[in-house]
PDB file of C-alpha atoms in Angstrom:
ATOM      1  CA  MET A   1      79.818-110.970 -70.736  1.00 33.00           C
ATOM      2  CA  VAL A   2      77.556-109.154 -73.214  1.00 37.00           C
ATOM      3  CA  SER A   3      77.896-109.442 -76.980  1.00 36.00           C
ATOM      4  CA  TRP A   4      76.199-107.288 -79.587  1.00 33.00           C
ATOM      5  CA  GLU A   5      74.374-108.546 -82.647  1.00 36.00           C
ATOM      6  CA  GLY A   6      74.249-106.809 -86.018  1.00 33.00           C
ATOM      7  CA  SER A   7      76.192-103.960 -87.585  1.00 34.00           C
ATOM      8  CA  GLN A   8      76.737-100.689 -85.755  1.00 40.00           C
ATOM      9  CA  GLY A   9      77.373 -98.858 -89.017  1.00 40.00           C
ATOM     10  CA  ASP A  10      74.193 -96.771 -88.834  1.00 46.00           C
ATOM     11  CA  GLY A  11      75.085 -95.521 -85.367  1.00 47.00           C
ATOM     12  CA  ALA A  12      72.057 -97.143 -83.738  1.00 50.00           C
ATOM     13  CA  ALA A  13      72.433 -99.473 -80.769  1.00 50.00           C
ATOM     14  CA  GLN A  14      71.493-103.085 -81.479  1.00 53.00           C
ATOM     15  CA  GLU A  15      69.780-105.552 -79.167  1.00 56.00           C
ATOM     16  CA  PRO A  16      72.412-107.192 -76.946  1.00 63.00           C
ATOM     17  CA  THR A  17      72.620-110.956 -76.532  1.00 82.00           C
ATOM     18  CA  ILE A  18      72.196-111.723 -72.838  1.00 91.00           C
ATOM     19  CA  SER A  19      71.218-114.857 -71.021  1.00 93.00           C
ATOM     20  CA  ALA A  20      67.580-115.622 -70.359  1.00 93.00           C
ATOM     21  CA  GLU A  21      68.223-115.382 -66.627  1.00 94.00           C
ATOM     22  CA  GLN A  22      69.835-111.950 -66.976  1.00 95.00           C
ATOM     23  CA  ALA A  23      66.924-110.706 -69.086  1.00 94.00           C
ATOM     24  CA  ARG A  24      64.449-112.025 -66.503  1.00 95.00           C
ATOM     25  CA  ARG A  25      66.196-110.169 -63.677  1.00 96.00           C
ATOM     26  CA  GLU A  26      66.221-106.899 -65.597  1.00 96.00           C
ATOM     27  CA  ARG A  27      62.556-107.136 -66.585  1.00 96.00           C
ATOM     28  CA  GLU A  28      61.580-108.042 -63.032  1.00 97.00           C
ATOM     29  CA  LEU A  29      63.283-104.917 -61.694  1.00 97.00           C
ATOM     30  CA  ILE A  30      61.450-102.728 -64.205  1.00 97.00           C
ATOM     31  CA  GLU A  31      58.123-104.234 -63.159  1.00 97.00           C
ATOM     32  CA  ARG A  32      58.857-103.629 -59.467  1.00 97.00           C
ATOM     33  CA  VAL A  33      59.784 -99.997 -60.016  1.00 98.00           C
ATOM     34  CA  VAL A  34      56.783 -99.360 -62.281  1.00 97.00           C
ATOM     35  CA  ASP A  35      54.464-101.003 -59.736  1.00 98.00           C
ATOM     36  CA  SER A  36      55.892 -98.806 -56.968  1.00 98.00           C
ATOM     37  CA  PHE A  37      54.140 -95.824 -58.551  1.00 98.00           C
ATOM     38  CA  GLU A  38      50.777 -97.570 -58.890  1.00 98.00           C
ATOM     39  CA  GLY A  39      49.399 -95.901 -55.766  1.00 97.00           C
ATOM     40  CA  THR A  40      50.269 -92.343 -56.892  1.00 98.00           C
ATOM     41  CA  PRO A  41      47.153 -90.249 -56.098  1.00 98.00           C
ATOM     42  CA  ASP A  42      47.562 -87.925 -59.098  1.00 98.00           C
ATOM     43  CA  PRO A  43      46.737 -90.051 -62.177  1.00 98.00           C
ATOM     44  CA  ARG A  44      48.771 -87.861 -64.543  1.00 98.00           C
ATOM     45  CA  LEU A  45      51.832 -88.065 -62.292  1.00 98.00           C
ATOM     46  CA  ARG A  46      51.396 -91.839 -62.157  1.00 98.00           C
ATOM     47  CA  VAL A  47      51.369 -92.084 -65.971  1.00 98.00           C
ATOM     48  CA  VAL A  48      54.419 -89.825 -66.298  1.00 98.00           C
ATOM     49  CA  MET A  49      56.499 -91.617 -63.672  1.00 98.00           C
ATOM     50  CA  GLN A  50      55.680 -95.107 -64.923  1.00 98.00           C
ATOM     51  CA  ALA A  51      56.460 -94.157 -68.519  1.00 98.00           C
ATOM     52  CA  LEU A  52      59.675 -92.424 -67.427  1.00 98.00           C
ATOM     53  CA  THR A  53      60.708 -95.558 -65.569  1.00 98.00           C
ATOM     54  CA  ARG A  54      60.095 -97.790 -68.587  1.00 98.00           C
ATOM     55  CA  HIS A  55      61.995 -95.535 -70.985  1.00 98.00           C
ATOM     56  CA  LEU A  56      64.883 -94.855 -68.595  1.00 97.00           C
ATOM     57  CA  HIS A  57      65.385 -98.553 -67.937  1.00 97.00           C
ATOM     58  CA  ALA A  58      65.077 -99.288 -71.664  1.00 97.00           C
ATOM     59  CA  PHE A  59      67.895 -96.805 -72.339  1.00 97.00           C
ATOM     60  CA  ILE A  60      70.107 -98.353 -69.658  1.00 97.00           C
ATOM     61  CA  ARG A  61      69.505-101.822 -71.062  1.00 96.00           C
ATOM     62  CA  GLU A  62      69.915-100.796 -74.701  1.00 95.00           C
ATOM     63  CA  VAL A  63      73.359 -99.211 -74.252  1.00 96.00           C
ATOM     64  CA  ARG A  64      74.353-101.619 -71.421  1.00 96.00           C
ATOM     65  CA  LEU A  65      75.307 -98.644 -69.265  1.00 96.00           C
ATOM     66  CA  SER A  66      78.383 -99.205 -67.119  1.00 97.00           C
ATOM     67  CA  GLU A  67      78.640 -98.062 -63.504  1.00 97.00           C
ATOM     68  CA  GLN A  68      81.418 -95.666 -64.526  1.00 98.00           C
ATOM     69  CA  GLU A  69      79.178 -94.135 -67.211  1.00 97.00           C
ATOM     70  CA  TRP A  70      76.325 -93.852 -64.720  1.00 97.00           C
ATOM     71  CA  GLN A  71      78.660 -92.014 -62.310  1.00 98.00           C
ATOM     72  CA  ALA A  72      79.830 -89.691 -65.107  1.00 97.00           C
ATOM     73  CA  GLY A  73      76.192 -88.889 -65.837  1.00 97.00           C
ATOM     74  CA  ILE A  74      75.507 -88.068 -62.200  1.00 97.00           C
ATOM     75  CA  GLU A  75      78.564 -85.818 -62.080  1.00 98.00           C
ATOM     76  CA  PHE A  76      77.450 -84.077 -65.278  1.00 98.00           C
ATOM     77  CA  LEU A  77      74.002 -83.326 -63.835  1.00 98.00           C
ATOM     78  CA  THR A  78      75.575 -82.174 -60.570  1.00 98.00           C
ATOM     79  CA  ARG A  79      77.758 -79.710 -62.467  1.00 98.00           C
ATOM     80  CA  ALA A  80      74.692 -78.472 -64.356  1.00 97.00           C
ATOM     81  CA  GLY A  81      72.972 -77.828 -61.029  1.00 97.00           C
ATOM     82  CA  HIS A  82      75.942 -75.983 -59.587  1.00 97.00           C
ATOM     83  CA  ILE A  83      76.255 -73.603 -62.546  1.00 96.00           C
ATOM     84  CA  THR A  84      72.520 -72.832 -62.662  1.00 94.00           C
ATOM     85  CA  ASP A  85      71.375 -69.640 -60.942  1.00 88.00           C
ATOM     86  CA  ASP A  86      68.745 -66.944 -61.427  1.00 80.00           C
ATOM     87  CA  ARG A  87      70.538 -65.717 -64.563  1.00 76.00           C
ATOM     88  CA  ARG A  88      71.663 -68.976 -66.146  1.00 84.00           C
ATOM     89  CA  GLN A  89      69.615 -72.158 -66.627  1.00 89.00           C
ATOM     90  CA  GLU A  90      71.961 -74.981 -67.644  1.00 94.00           C
ATOM     91  CA  PHE A  91      69.187 -77.576 -67.606  1.00 94.00           C
ATOM     92  CA  ILE A  92      67.229 -75.633 -70.237  1.00 91.00           C
ATOM     93  CA  LEU A  93      70.402 -75.513 -72.334  1.00 93.00           C
ATOM     94  CA  LEU A  94      70.769 -79.269 -71.955  1.00 96.00           C
ATOM     95  CA  SER A  95      67.139 -79.808 -72.935  1.00 95.00           C
ATOM     96  CA  ASP A  96      67.635 -77.497 -75.918  1.00 94.00           C
ATOM     97  CA  VAL A  97      70.742 -79.178 -77.350  1.00 96.00           C
ATOM     98  CA  LEU A  98      69.169 -82.636 -76.971  1.00 97.00           C
ATOM     99  CA  GLY A  99      66.127 -81.480 -78.952  1.00 96.00           C
ATOM    100  CA  ALA A 100      63.909 -82.225 -75.950  1.00 96.00           C
ATOM    101  CA  SER A 101      62.700 -78.625 -75.775  1.00 95.00           C
ATOM    102  CA  MET A 102      61.657 -78.591 -79.427  1.00 95.00           C
ATOM    103  CA  GLN A 103      59.994 -82.006 -79.151  1.00 96.00           C
ATOM    104  CA  THR A 104      58.000 -80.828 -76.123  1.00 95.00           C
ATOM    105  CA  ILE A 105      56.965 -77.718 -78.044  1.00 94.00           C
ATOM    106  CA  ALA A 106      55.930 -79.824 -81.045  1.00 92.00           C
ATOM    107  CA  VAL A 107      53.763 -82.054 -78.852  1.00 93.00           C
ATOM    108  CA  ALA A 108      52.275 -79.182 -76.859  1.00 90.00           C
ATOM    109  CA  ASN A 109      51.541 -76.935 -79.856  1.00 90.00           C
ATOM    110  CA  PRO A 110      49.760 -79.031 -82.500  1.00 89.00           C
ATOM    111  CA  ALA A 111      49.300 -77.479 -85.917  1.00 87.00           C
ATOM    112  CA  GLN A 112      46.134 -75.409 -86.097  1.00 89.00           C
ATOM    113  CA  GLY A 113      45.274 -73.672 -89.339  1.00 89.00           C
ATOM    114  CA  ALA A 114      47.560 -70.767 -90.179  1.00 94.00           C
ATOM    115  CA  ALA A 115      48.721 -70.305 -86.569  1.00 97.00           C
ATOM    116  CA  THR A 116      52.333 -69.160 -86.269  1.00 98.00           C
ATOM    117  CA  GLU A 117      54.644 -72.011 -85.318  1.00 97.00           C
ATOM    118  CA  ALA A 118      56.210 -72.094 -81.869  1.00 96.00           C
ATOM    119  CA  THR A 119      59.862 -72.634 -81.058  1.00 95.00           C
ATOM    120  CA  VAL A 120      62.184 -72.757 -78.061  1.00 93.00           C
ATOM    121  CA  PHE A 121      61.806 -70.431 -75.093  1.00 90.00           C
ATOM    122  CA  GLY A 122      65.533 -70.309 -74.376  1.00 83.00           C
ATOM    123  CA  PRO A 123      67.265 -69.580 -71.064  1.00 81.00           C
ATOM    124  CA  PHE A 124      67.377 -65.762 -71.196  1.00 87.00           C
ATOM    125  CA  PHE A 125      63.780 -64.625 -70.718  1.00 90.00           C
ATOM    126  CA  VAL A 126      63.359 -62.141 -67.867  1.00 89.00           C
ATOM    127  CA  GLU A 127      60.115 -61.227 -66.114  1.00 90.00           C
ATOM    128  CA  ASP A 128      59.090 -57.563 -65.807  1.00 91.00           C
ATOM    129  CA  SER A 129      60.811 -56.278 -68.929  1.00 95.00           C
ATOM    130  CA  PRO A 130      60.466 -52.539 -69.629  1.00 95.00           C
ATOM    131  CA  HIS A 131      57.251 -51.384 -71.239  1.00 97.00           C
ATOM    132  CA  ILE A 132      57.802 -49.476 -74.477  1.00 97.00           C
ATOM    133  CA  ALA A 133      55.302 -47.515 -76.532  1.00 98.00           C
ATOM    134  CA  LEU A 134      54.594 -48.670 -80.071  1.00 98.00           C
ATOM    135  CA  GLY A 135      57.476 -47.449 -82.197  1.00 98.00           C
ATOM    136  CA  GLY A 136      59.814 -47.382 -79.185  1.00 97.00           C
ATOM    137  CA  ASP A 137      63.278 -48.894 -78.918  1.00 97.00           C
ATOM    138  CA  ILE A 138      63.961 -52.126 -76.997  1.00 97.00           C
ATOM    139  CA  ALA A 139      67.733 -51.898 -77.541  1.00 96.00           C
ATOM    140  CA  HIS A 140      68.407 -49.245 -74.901  1.00 93.00           C
ATOM    141  CA  ALA A 141      72.187 -49.517 -74.347  1.00 90.00           C
ATOM    142  CA  ALA A 142      72.668 -52.773 -76.305  1.00 94.00           C
ATOM    143  CA  ALA A 143      75.050 -52.403 -79.244  1.00 95.00           C
ATOM    144  CA  GLY A 144      74.143 -53.328 -82.809  1.00 97.00           C
ATOM    145  CA  GLU A 145      72.635 -52.208 -86.074  1.00 97.00           C
ATOM    146  CA  PRO A 146      69.152 -50.701 -85.638  1.00 98.00           C
ATOM    147  CA  CYS A 147      66.264 -52.763 -87.025  1.00 98.00           C
ATOM    148  CA  TRP A 148      62.655 -51.650 -87.556  1.00 98.00           C
ATOM    149  CA  VAL A 149      60.257 -54.511 -86.773  1.00 98.00           C
ATOM    150  CA  SER A 150      56.573 -54.301 -87.606  1.00 98.00           C
ATOM    151  CA  GLY A 151      53.605 -56.547 -88.190  1.00 98.00           C
ATOM    152  CA  THR A 152      50.159 -57.538 -87.033  1.00 98.00           C
ATOM    153  CA  VAL A 153      48.636 -60.025 -84.614  1.00 98.00           C
ATOM    154  CA  ASN A 154      45.521 -61.841 -85.805  1.00 98.00           C
ATOM    155  CA  GLY A 155      43.525 -64.919 -84.869  1.00 97.00           C
ATOM    156  CA  THR A 156      43.325 -67.908 -87.202  1.00 96.00           C
ATOM    157  CA  ASP A 157      40.006 -66.504 -88.450  1.00 95.00           C
ATOM    158  CA  GLY A 158      41.716 -63.268 -89.505  1.00 96.00           C
ATOM    159  CA  THR A 159      40.350 -61.175 -86.642  1.00 97.00           C
ATOM    160  CA  PRO A 160      42.856 -58.528 -85.471  1.00 98.00           C
ATOM    161  CA  VAL A 161      43.873 -59.038 -81.844  1.00 98.00           C
ATOM    162  CA  ALA A 162      43.907 -55.660 -80.140  1.00 98.00           C
ATOM    163  CA  GLY A 163      45.783 -55.275 -76.874  1.00 98.00           C
ATOM    164  CA  ALA A 164      47.892 -58.411 -77.345  1.00 98.00           C
ATOM    165  CA  ARG A 165      51.015 -58.296 -75.191  1.00 98.00           C
ATOM    166  CA  ILE A 166      54.184 -58.800 -77.221  1.00 98.00           C
ATOM    167  CA  GLU A 167      57.314 -59.602 -75.243  1.00 98.00           C
ATOM    168  CA  VAL A 168      60.553 -59.276 -77.229  1.00 98.00           C
ATOM    169  CA  TRP A 169      64.156 -60.084 -76.290  1.00 97.00           C
ATOM    170  CA  GLN A 170      67.407 -60.509 -78.177  1.00 97.00           C
ATOM    171  CA  ALA A 171      71.188 -60.638 -77.985  1.00 96.00           C
ATOM    172  CA  ASP A 172      73.406 -57.674 -78.852  1.00 96.00           C
ATOM    173  CA  ALA A 173      75.873 -57.484 -81.741  1.00 95.00           C
ATOM    174  CA  GLU A 174      78.461 -59.360 -79.647  1.00 93.00           C
ATOM    175  CA  GLY A 175      76.093 -62.279 -79.149  1.00 93.00           C
ATOM    176  CA  PHE A 176      75.340 -61.635 -75.477  1.00 93.00           C
ATOM    177  CA  TYR A 177      72.081 -60.989 -73.642  1.00 93.00           C
ATOM    178  CA  ASP A 178      71.862 -58.284 -70.995  1.00 92.00           C
ATOM    179  CA  VAL A 179      71.720 -60.850 -68.174  1.00 88.00           C
ATOM    180  CA  GLN A 180      75.121 -62.202 -69.255  1.00 88.00           C
ATOM    181  CA  TYR A 181      76.729 -58.893 -68.306  1.00 90.00           C
ATOM    182  CA  PRO A 182      77.400 -57.708 -64.736  1.00 88.00           C
ATOM    183  CA  GLY A 183      74.815 -55.404 -63.225  1.00 84.00           C
ATOM    184  CA  GLU A 184      71.051 -55.176 -63.209  1.00 80.00           C
ATOM    185  CA  HIS A 185      70.387 -53.228 -66.439  1.00 84.00           C
ATOM    186  CA  LEU A 186      67.827 -54.575 -68.943  1.00 91.00           C
ATOM    187  CA  ASP A 187      68.777 -53.983 -72.578  1.00 95.00           C
ATOM    188  CA  GLY A 188      67.616 -55.641 -75.763  1.00 97.00           C
ATOM    189  CA  ARG A 189      64.231 -56.525 -74.321  1.00 97.00           C
ATOM    190  CA  GLY A 190      60.833 -54.993 -73.682  1.00 97.00           C
ATOM    191  CA  HIS A 191      57.106 -55.463 -74.058  1.00 98.00           C
ATOM    192  CA  MET A 192      54.359 -53.583 -75.871  1.00 98.00           C
ATOM    193  CA  PHE A 193      50.689 -53.961 -76.751  1.00 98.00           C
ATOM    194  CA  THR A 194      49.078 -54.082 -80.175  1.00 98.00           C
ATOM    195  CA  ASP A 195      46.887 -51.204 -81.242  1.00 98.00           C
ATOM    196  CA  SER A 196      43.163 -51.341 -82.058  1.00 98.00           C
ATOM    197  CA  GLU A 197      43.941 -52.938 -85.441  1.00 98.00           C
ATOM    198  CA  GLY A 198      46.259 -55.561 -83.998  1.00 98.00           C
ATOM    199  CA  ALA A 199      49.384 -53.811 -85.317  1.00 98.00           C
ATOM    200  CA  TYR A 200      52.737 -53.467 -83.595  1.00 98.00           C
ATOM    201  CA  ARG A 201      56.056 -51.790 -84.360  1.00 98.00           C
ATOM    202  CA  PHE A 202      59.324 -51.156 -82.578  1.00 98.00           C
ATOM    203  CA  TRP A 203      63.040 -50.603 -82.994  1.00 98.00           C
ATOM    204  CA  GLY A 204      65.378 -53.442 -82.086  1.00 98.00           C
ATOM    205  CA  LEU A 205      68.686 -54.715 -83.436  1.00 98.00           C
ATOM    206  CA  THR A 206      69.490 -56.692 -86.572  1.00 98.00           C
ATOM    207  CA  PRO A 207      70.048 -60.173 -85.096  1.00 97.00           C
ATOM    208  CA  THR A 208      73.400 -61.933 -85.454  1.00 95.00           C
ATOM    209  CA  PRO A 209      74.431 -65.571 -84.870  1.00 95.00           C
ATOM    210  CA  TYR A 210      75.878 -66.320 -81.459  1.00 93.00           C
ATOM    211  CA  PRO A 211      76.968 -69.298 -79.364  1.00 94.00           C
ATOM    212  CA  ILE A 212      74.905 -70.482 -76.437  1.00 92.00           C
ATOM    213  CA  PRO A 213      76.893 -70.412 -73.171  1.00 90.00           C
ATOM    214  CA  HIS A 214      79.406 -73.217 -73.658  1.00 94.00           C
ATOM    215  CA  ASP A 215      81.755 -72.734 -70.726  1.00 95.00           C
ATOM    216  CA  GLY A 216      79.889 -75.312 -68.622  1.00 96.00           C
ATOM    217  CA  PRO A 217      78.874 -78.969 -68.809  1.00 97.00           C
ATOM    218  CA  VAL A 218      76.612 -78.494 -71.848  1.00 97.00           C
ATOM    219  CA  GLY A 219      79.507 -76.895 -73.716  1.00 97.00           C
ATOM    220  CA  ASP A 220      81.721 -79.834 -72.746  1.00 97.00           C
ATOM    221  CA  LEU A 221      79.081 -82.204 -74.115  1.00 97.00           C
ATOM    222  CA  LEU A 222      78.918 -80.356 -77.435  1.00 97.00           C
ATOM    223  CA  GLU A 223      82.702 -80.348 -77.741  1.00 97.00           C
ATOM    224  CA  ALA A 224      82.946 -84.064 -76.929  1.00 97.00           C
ATOM    225  CA  THR A 225      80.386 -84.865 -79.617  1.00 97.00           C
ATOM    226  CA  GLY A 226      81.825 -82.539 -82.258  1.00 97.00           C
ATOM    227  CA  ARG A 227      78.817 -80.210 -82.322  1.00 97.00           C
ATOM    228  CA  SER A 228      78.794 -76.443 -82.687  1.00 96.00           C
ATOM    229  CA  PRO A 229      77.278 -74.263 -79.933  1.00 96.00           C
ATOM    230  CA  VAL A 230      76.168 -71.587 -82.424  1.00 96.00           C
ATOM    231  CA  ARG A 231      72.559 -70.498 -82.878  1.00 95.00           C
ATOM    232  CA  ALA A 232      71.188 -68.984 -86.064  1.00 96.00           C
ATOM    233  CA  ALA A 233      70.448 -65.237 -85.850  1.00 96.00           C
ATOM    234  CA  HIS A 234      67.020 -64.645 -84.343  1.00 97.00           C
ATOM    235  CA  LEU A 235      64.698 -62.413 -82.379  1.00 97.00           C
ATOM    236  CA  HIS A 236      62.505 -63.828 -79.567  1.00 98.00           C
ATOM    237  CA  PHE A 237      58.755 -63.191 -79.293  1.00 98.00           C
ATOM    238  CA  MET A 238      56.196 -64.213 -76.697  1.00 98.00           C
ATOM    239  CA  VAL A 239      52.637 -63.161 -77.499  1.00 98.00           C
ATOM    240  CA  THR A 240      49.718 -63.425 -75.087  1.00 98.00           C
ATOM    241  CA  ALA A 241      46.082 -62.386 -75.361  1.00 98.00           C
ATOM    242  CA  PRO A 242      42.870 -63.499 -73.603  1.00 97.00           C
ATOM    243  CA  GLY A 243      41.184 -66.342 -75.463  1.00 96.00           C
ATOM    244  CA  TYR A 244      44.304 -67.327 -77.386  1.00 97.00           C
ATOM    245  CA  ARG A 245      47.072 -69.859 -76.865  1.00 96.00           C
ATOM    246  CA  THR A 246      50.312 -68.258 -75.658  1.00 96.00           C
ATOM    247  CA  LEU A 247      52.842 -68.219 -78.480  1.00 97.00           C
ATOM    248  CA  VAL A 248      56.600 -68.424 -77.924  1.00 97.00           C
ATOM    249  CA  THR A 249      58.473 -68.082 -81.185  1.00 97.00           C
ATOM    250  CA  HIS A 250      61.403 -66.498 -83.084  1.00 96.00           C
ATOM    251  CA  ILE A 251      62.027 -64.883 -86.407  1.00 97.00           C
ATOM    252  CA  PHE A 252      65.200 -65.869 -88.253  1.00 97.00           C
ATOM    253  CA  ASP A 253      67.211 -63.871 -90.780  1.00 97.00           C
ATOM    254  CA  ALA A 254      66.905 -65.361 -94.277  1.00 97.00           C
ATOM    255  CA  ASP A 255      70.384 -64.072 -95.189  1.00 96.00           C
ATOM    256  CA  ASP A 256      72.117 -65.620 -92.198  1.00 96.00           C
ATOM    257  CA  PRO A 257      74.808 -68.116 -93.374  1.00 95.00           C
ATOM    258  CA  GLN A 258      74.328 -70.030 -90.098  1.00 96.00           C
ATOM    259  CA  LEU A 259      70.976 -71.323 -91.360  1.00 96.00           C
ATOM    260  CA  ALA A 260      72.845 -73.639 -93.723  1.00 95.00           C
ATOM    261  CA  LEU A 261      75.154 -74.793 -90.927  1.00 95.00           C
ATOM    262  CA  GLY A 262      72.422 -75.590 -88.441  1.00 94.00           C
ATOM    263  CA  ASP A 263      70.975 -74.256 -85.213  1.00 95.00           C
ATOM    264  CA  CYS A 264      72.370 -76.004 -82.136  1.00 96.00           C
ATOM    265  CA  VAL A 265      68.965 -76.146 -80.421  1.00 95.00           C
ATOM    266  CA  PHE A 266      66.966 -77.188 -83.534  1.00 95.00           C
ATOM    267  CA  GLY A 267      64.742 -74.112 -83.281  1.00 94.00           C
ATOM    268  CA  VAL A 268      64.630 -73.072 -86.953  1.00 96.00           C
ATOM    269  CA  LYS A 269      61.396 -73.603 -88.877  1.00 95.00           C
ATOM    270  CA  ASP A 270      60.954 -72.538 -92.496  1.00 96.00           C
ATOM    271  CA  SER A 271      57.799 -70.565 -91.673  1.00 96.00           C
ATOM    272  CA  LEU A 272      59.762 -68.408 -89.223  1.00 97.00           C
ATOM    273  CA  ILE A 273      62.471 -67.313 -91.672  1.00 98.00           C
ATOM    274  CA  GLU A 274      61.947 -63.693 -92.699  1.00 98.00           C
ATOM    275  CA  ARG A 275      63.799 -61.235 -94.926  1.00 97.00           C
ATOM    276  CA  PHE A 276      65.644 -58.500 -93.037  1.00 98.00           C
ATOM    277  CA  ASP A 277      65.987 -55.801 -95.694  1.00 98.00           C
ATOM    278  CA  ARG A 278      69.229 -53.892 -95.257  1.00 97.00           C
ATOM    279  CA  GLN A 279      69.001 -50.141 -95.698  1.00 97.00           C
ATOM    280  CA  PRO A 280      71.932 -47.889 -96.665  1.00 97.00           C
ATOM    281  CA  ALA A 281      72.938 -45.076 -94.342  1.00 96.00           C
ATOM    282  CA  GLY A 282      70.778 -42.032 -94.898  1.00 95.00           C
ATOM    283  CA  THR A 283      67.700 -44.000 -96.005  1.00 97.00           C
ATOM    284  CA  PRO A 284      64.597 -42.382 -94.426  1.00 97.00           C
ATOM    285  CA  THR A 285      63.182 -44.419 -91.546  1.00 98.00           C
ATOM    286  CA  PRO A 286      59.463 -45.294 -91.189  1.00 97.00           C
ATOM    287  CA  ASP A 287      59.032 -43.043 -88.168  1.00 96.00           C
ATOM    288  CA  GLY A 288      61.433 -40.262 -89.152  1.00 96.00           C
ATOM    289  CA  ARG A 289      64.110 -41.335 -86.674  1.00 96.00           C
ATOM    290  CA  ASP A 290      67.512 -39.821 -87.418  1.00 95.00           C
ATOM    291  CA  LEU A 291      70.109 -42.607 -87.460  1.00 96.00           C
ATOM    292  CA  GLY A 292      72.911 -40.398 -88.687  1.00 94.00           C
ATOM    293  CA  ASP A 293      75.399 -42.353 -90.773  1.00 94.00           C
ATOM    294  CA  SER A 294      74.244 -45.743 -89.474  1.00 95.00           C
ATOM    295  CA  THR A 295      72.923 -48.468 -91.729  1.00 98.00           C
ATOM    296  CA  TRP A 296      69.739 -50.192 -90.567  1.00 98.00           C
ATOM    297  CA  SER A 297      67.383 -53.003 -91.495  1.00 98.00           C
ATOM    298  CA  ARG A 298      63.657 -53.626 -91.493  1.00 98.00           C
ATOM    299  CA  VAL A 299      61.530 -56.764 -91.215  1.00 98.00           C
ATOM    300  CA  HIS A 300      57.788 -57.453 -91.280  1.00 98.00           C
ATOM    301  CA  PHE A 301      56.415 -60.333 -89.221  1.00 98.00           C
ATOM    302  CA  ASP A 302      52.698 -61.084 -89.071  1.00 98.00           C
ATOM    303  CA  ILE A 303      51.694 -63.275 -86.130  1.00 98.00           C
ATOM    304  CA  VAL A 304      48.676 -65.592 -86.080  1.00 98.00           C
ATOM    305  CA  LEU A 305      47.466 -66.854 -82.699  1.00 98.00           C
ATOM    306  CA  ALA A 306      45.629 -70.136 -82.225  1.00 96.00           C
ATOM    307  CA  PRO A 307      42.504 -70.114 -80.045  1.00 95.00           C
ATOM    308  CA  GLU A 308      42.933 -71.154 -76.447  1.00 91.00           C
ATOM    309  CA  TYR A 309      42.303 -74.819 -75.707  1.00 77.00           C
ATOM    310  CA  PRO A 310      38.753 -75.485 -74.462  1.00 62.00           C
TER     311      PRO A 310
END
């Protein structure tokens, strides 16, 4: 029999009262498992596995995990594996909604001067996106309001980064990425390269809030815990250039009501919120594009890359 000390009112688990003999047995098991990795040839792998063991066992002991709960966890992970394929990554979704993705990003991308902050990669990146010329349109057949996106890429010392590769991807007006539709078409994504002054520009879509895929185990988890699956409106960027740290980031719409309600993967950062200026139909576009009677928006996003780690 296990009893619990202290109030549970703050939602945090308290230290259980167990017998000295029970505590000894549990600690002894932890030590044996940790010691089993002592001979791991790769020193980094040894550190990771021993720390994982300590924290995993600490979790089990803290919540006094039952065998039925352990089995439910195994079944949950099995379902996540079954639903994962080359178009859907349920384990990334799980990492995202637990904040593990953002915590990893925070650890791996320490603040460095004015460098643009990083945020989650997400599960919908696709290799070999179409190349578009500067000023081109990444939307292709994706539906939504046109949006002119422009900016510069510089180093933390202010030096323009010419030839930086900018990968961009986004959902359509219905909240779906191209890979969520049948077929092999690639819409709402593309890559380009900055010009000699580090500038870039392209047409995309005004981003809208959308739910992450919630028809699988991660969606069941969110429903069971009373959490929303909705993400704040955003546009994905990945920027790479020789000599600089790869940046994976978003820009968020300052006028999006979802910002006040929260982002289900904790990806919003104040420095990444930008103003998408709405333009009435008939307003001249920066490149002379004729949009007919369509409204459109424009946003400016300057990117600062941190130098590559030594």
